[in-house]
Short mmCIF file of C-alpha atoms in Angstrom, two decimals:
data_model
loop_
_atom_site.label_atom_id
_atom_site.label_comp_id
_atom_site.label_asym_id
_atom_site.label_seq_id
_atom_site.Cartn_x
_atom_site.Cartn_y
_atom_site.Cartn_z
CA SER I 2 0.00 0.00 0.00
CA ILE I 3 1.03 3.58 -0.66
CA VAL I 4 -0.27 6.68 1.12
CA VAL I 5 0.00 10.19 -0.32
CA PHE I 6 -0.74 12.89 2.25
CA VAL I 7 -1.56 16.36 0.98
CA ALA I 8 -0.78 19.03 3.59
CA ASP I 9 2.01 21.29 4.84
CA GLY I 10 2.67 19.54 8.18
CA ARG I 11 3.32 16.10 9.67
CA PHE I 12 1.12 16.02 12.77
CA HIS I 13 -1.87 14.15 11.33
CA LEU I 14 0.35 12.17 8.97
CA GLU I 15 2.31 10.86 11.95
CA SER I 16 -0.90 9.66 13.60
CA LEU I 17 -1.67 7.74 10.44
CA MET I 18 1.84 6.28 10.37
CA ILE I 19 1.70 5.25 14.05
CA GLN I 20 -1.63 3.47 13.55
CA ASN I 21 -0.51 1.74 10.32
CA PRO I 22 3.07 0.44 10.74
CA GLN I 23 2.41 -2.19 8.08
CA ILE I 24 2.36 0.51 5.39
CA ARG I 25 5.93 1.11 4.27
CA GLU I 26 5.51 3.93 1.76
CA PHE I 27 4.25 7.32 2.88
CA TYR I 28 4.56 10.43 0.75
CA LYS I 29 3.67 14.01 1.59
CA TYR I 30 2.82 16.59 -1.02
CA ASP I 31 3.08 20.15 0.26
CA PRO I 32 0.75 22.31 -1.87
CA TYR I 33 2.55 25.47 -0.75
CA SER I 34 6.12 24.48 -1.56
CA ARG I 35 4.91 22.10 -4.30
CA LYS I 36 7.30 19.43 -3.10
CA LEU I 37 6.71 15.68 -2.82
CA THR I 38 8.73 14.04 -0.05
CA THR I 39 9.15 10.54 1.34
CA GLU I 40 8.14 10.38 5.01
CA LYS I 41 9.34 7.96 7.70
CA TYR I 42 8.46 7.30 11.33
CA ASP I 43 10.75 5.64 13.88
CA HIS I 44 8.38 3.15 15.52
CA VAL I 45 11.20 1.37 17.36
CA LYS I 46 12.46 4.53 19.07
CA MET I 47 8.93 5.58 20.02
CA PHE I 48 8.22 2.16 21.53
CA GLN I 49 11.47 2.23 23.50
CA LEU I 50 10.71 5.65 24.99
CA ARG I 51 7.13 4.82 25.91
CA ILE I 52 7.97 1.41 27.42
CA LYS I 53 10.72 3.05 29.48
CA ALA I 54 8.19 5.60 30.79
CA ILE I 55 5.75 2.82 31.69
CA GLU I 56 8.42 0.81 33.52
CA THR I 57 9.41 3.89 35.52
CA ALA I 58 5.77 4.71 36.32
CA ARG I 59 5.21 1.20 37.73
CA LYS I 60 7.46 2.18 40.66
CA ALA I 61 5.57 5.43 41.30
CA GLY I 62 3.80 5.91 44.61
CA LYS I 63 2.11 9.19 43.79
CA PHE I 64 0.38 9.96 40.50
CA GLY I 65 -0.84 13.25 39.15
CA ILE I 66 -3.85 13.25 36.81
CA ILE I 67 -3.90 16.18 34.41
CA LEU I 68 -7.34 17.06 33.09
CA GLY I 69 -6.90 19.30 30.06
CA THR I 70 -9.10 22.39 29.97
CA LEU I 71 -8.16 23.56 26.47
CA GLY I 72 -11.23 23.25 24.26
CA ARG I 73 -12.84 19.83 24.64
CA GLN I 74 -9.66 17.79 25.15
CA GLY I 75 -10.21 16.74 28.75
CA ASN I 76 -12.88 14.18 29.62
CA PRO I 77 -13.89 14.22 33.32
CA ARG I 78 -15.28 10.68 33.04
CA ILE I 79 -11.89 9.34 32.00
CA ALA I 80 -10.33 11.24 34.91
CA GLU I 81 -12.81 9.66 37.34
CA ARG I 82 -12.10 6.18 36.01
CA ILE I 83 -8.32 6.67 36.16
CA LYS I 84 -8.48 8.06 39.69
CA SER I 85 -10.53 5.06 40.81
CA LYS I 86 -8.13 2.56 39.22
CA LEU I 87 -5.10 4.23 40.77
CA GLN I 88 -6.66 4.35 44.22
CA LYS I 89 -7.63 0.68 44.01
CA ALA I 90 -4.00 -0.04 43.14
CA GLY I 91 -2.95 1.71 46.35
CA ARG I 92 -1.43 4.78 44.71
CA GLU I 93 -1.75 8.32 46.05
CA VAL I 94 -3.50 10.62 43.57
CA ILE I 95 -3.81 14.33 42.91
CA VAL I 96 -5.79 15.94 40.08
CA VAL I 97 -4.79 19.21 38.43
CA LEU I 98 -6.55 21.22 35.73
CA LEU I 99 -4.27 22.68 33.06
CA SER I 100 -4.87 24.37 29.73
CA GLU I 101 -1.26 23.82 28.64
CA ILE I 102 1.28 21.27 29.82
CA PHE I 103 4.96 22.19 30.03
CA PRO I 104 7.94 20.44 31.70
CA ALA I 105 8.70 23.45 33.90
CA LYS I 106 5.12 23.61 35.10
CA LEU I 107 4.99 19.95 36.15
CA ALA I 108 8.46 20.16 37.71
CA GLN I 109 6.95 22.34 40.45
CA PHE I 110 5.05 19.27 41.72
CA LYS I 111 8.12 17.66 43.22
CA SER I 112 6.16 15.03 45.17
CA VAL I 113 4.53 13.56 42.04
CA ASP I 114 6.34 10.48 40.73
CA ALA I 115 4.38 10.04 37.49
CA TRP I 116 1.68 11.80 35.49
CA VAL I 117 -1.18 10.71 33.28
CA GLN I 118 -2.58 13.39 31.02
CA ILE I 119 -6.11 13.56 29.65
CA ALA I 120 -5.55 16.26 27.08
CA CYS I 121 -3.81 15.86 23.74
CA PRO I 122 -3.36 12.12 23.03
CA ARG I 123 -0.15 12.83 21.12
CA LEU I 124 1.51 14.82 23.89
CA SER I 125 2.89 11.77 25.68
CA ILE I 126 4.15 10.20 22.46
CA ASP I 127 5.75 13.32 20.99
CA TRP I 128 7.06 15.12 24.08
CA GLY I 129 6.84 12.71 27.02
CA HIS I 130 10.61 12.23 27.05
CA ALA I 131 11.10 15.95 27.76
CA PHE I 132 9.49 15.72 31.22
CA ASP I 133 11.33 14.76 34.41
CA ALA I 134 8.61 12.33 35.53
CA PRO I 135 6.82 9.90 33.20
CA LEU I 136 3.94 11.56 31.32
CA LEU I 137 1.56 8.77 30.36
CA SER I 138 -1.50 8.64 28.16
CA PRO I 139 -4.61 6.88 29.54
CA TYR I 140 -3.77 3.82 27.42
CA GLU I 141 -0.23 3.70 28.85
CA LEU I 142 -1.61 3.91 32.37
CA GLU I 143 -3.76 0.86 31.64
CA VAL I 144 -0.56 -0.99 30.70
CA THR I 145 1.26 0.37 33.78
CA LEU I 146 -1.42 -1.02 36.12
CA GLY I 147 -1.56 -4.35 34.30
CA LEU I 148 -5.10 -3.75 33.03
CA GLN I 149 -4.03 -3.97 29.39
CA HIS I 150 -1.20 -5.62 27.48
CA TRP I 151 1.21 -3.52 25.43
CA LYS I 152 -0.06 -3.59 21.87
CA GLU I 153 2.12 -4.16 18.83
CA VAL I 154 0.24 -1.32 17.13
CA TYR I 155 0.01 1.75 19.35
CA PRO I 156 -3.72 2.63 19.55
CA MET I 157 -4.72 6.00 18.12
CA ASP I 158 -8.43 5.28 18.55
CA PHE I 159 -9.15 7.78 21.32
CA TYR I 160 -12.37 8.94 19.66
CA LYS I 161 -13.52 5.62 18.21
CA LYS I 162 -16.68 4.05 19.63
CA GLU I 163 -15.26 0.50 19.54
CA ALA I 164 -11.99 1.52 21.24
CA GLY I 165 -10.60 0.52 24.62
CA PRO I 166 -11.42 1.94 28.09
CA TRP I 167 -8.86 4.73 27.56
CA SER I 168 -11.10 6.27 24.87
CA ASN I 169 -13.90 8.81 25.09
CA TYR I 170 -16.77 6.57 23.96
CA HIS I 171 -16.02 3.32 25.76
CA PRO I 172 -19.02 2.15 27.88
CA GLU I 173 -17.04 2.61 31.11
CA VAL I 174 -16.48 6.31 30.43
CA ALA I 175 -19.33 7.24 28.08
CA ARG I 176 -21.88 9.68 29.36
CA ALA I 177 -24.68 8.04 31.33
CA ARG I 178 -27.22 10.64 30.32
CA PRO I 179 -27.94 12.56 27.10
CA ARG I 180 -26.10 15.81 26.54
CA PRO I 181 -28.18 18.90 27.17
CA LYS I 182 -29.17 20.96 24.16
CA GLY I 183 -26.91 23.93 23.63
CA GLY I 184 -23.15 23.56 23.56
CA THR I 185 -22.51 26.24 26.20
CA LYS I 186 -24.38 24.38 28.95
CA GLY I 187 -22.47 21.22 28.16
CA VAL I 188 -19.10 22.97 28.46
CA VAL I 189 -20.08 24.62 31.78
CA ARG I 190 -21.24 21.29 33.18
CA ARG I 191 -18.00 19.58 32.12
CA ARG I 192 -15.91 22.28 33.79
CA LYS I 193 -17.89 22.09 37.02
CA GLN I 194 -17.45 18.33 37.03
CA ALA I 195 -13.70 18.72 36.42
CA VAL I 196 -13.33 21.12 39.35
CA LYS I 197 -15.30 18.69 41.56
CA ILE I 198 -12.94 15.83 40.65
CA ALA I 199 -9.87 17.95 41.41
CA TYR I 200 -11.31 19.12 44.73
CA GLU I 201 -12.23 15.61 45.88
CA ALA I 202 -8.74 14.36 45.03
CA LYS I 203 -7.30 16.77 47.60
CA LYS I 204 -9.27 15.23 50.45
#
């Protein structure tokens, strides 16, 4: 199979490459520079970095859960599920709400041994190695706690209905009641729920 990606960046192309390691030929045509280039992705290096982060996180006693507040990235239901799983595993948990996640910002939480972020799914993959403590995705946390096996194909199905419990539409995290009409009310309710989760984690 051959994939030709028409765009001026690699972000979405890389997601496609991560999810489809069996495809060996990827090309990108940049309509602005009018150049056609061959694109590669280092799956082996990515796997090594993420497995190292998971192995380090398995020794962590205190976890921080980051619930993203930028747009609609953070899902309070996933945060609730993750907090419950960590507490059942005997780990101490704090929850923080952040619109942007930077190494210097997380470095201020010196007592946190590992983080799991519910924000941009690609953040852990692309920039996790830049943080002092492991920065896991919800899927990687499942592997850390022994709830899931490491998959040969890294899942990029965070918004797929048939995806795993780390995704937004899995039965364990899906909304139990219909969304209210009007997008503004839904956003306000989500933010109130997020604050409630963070407050309860401090108790």
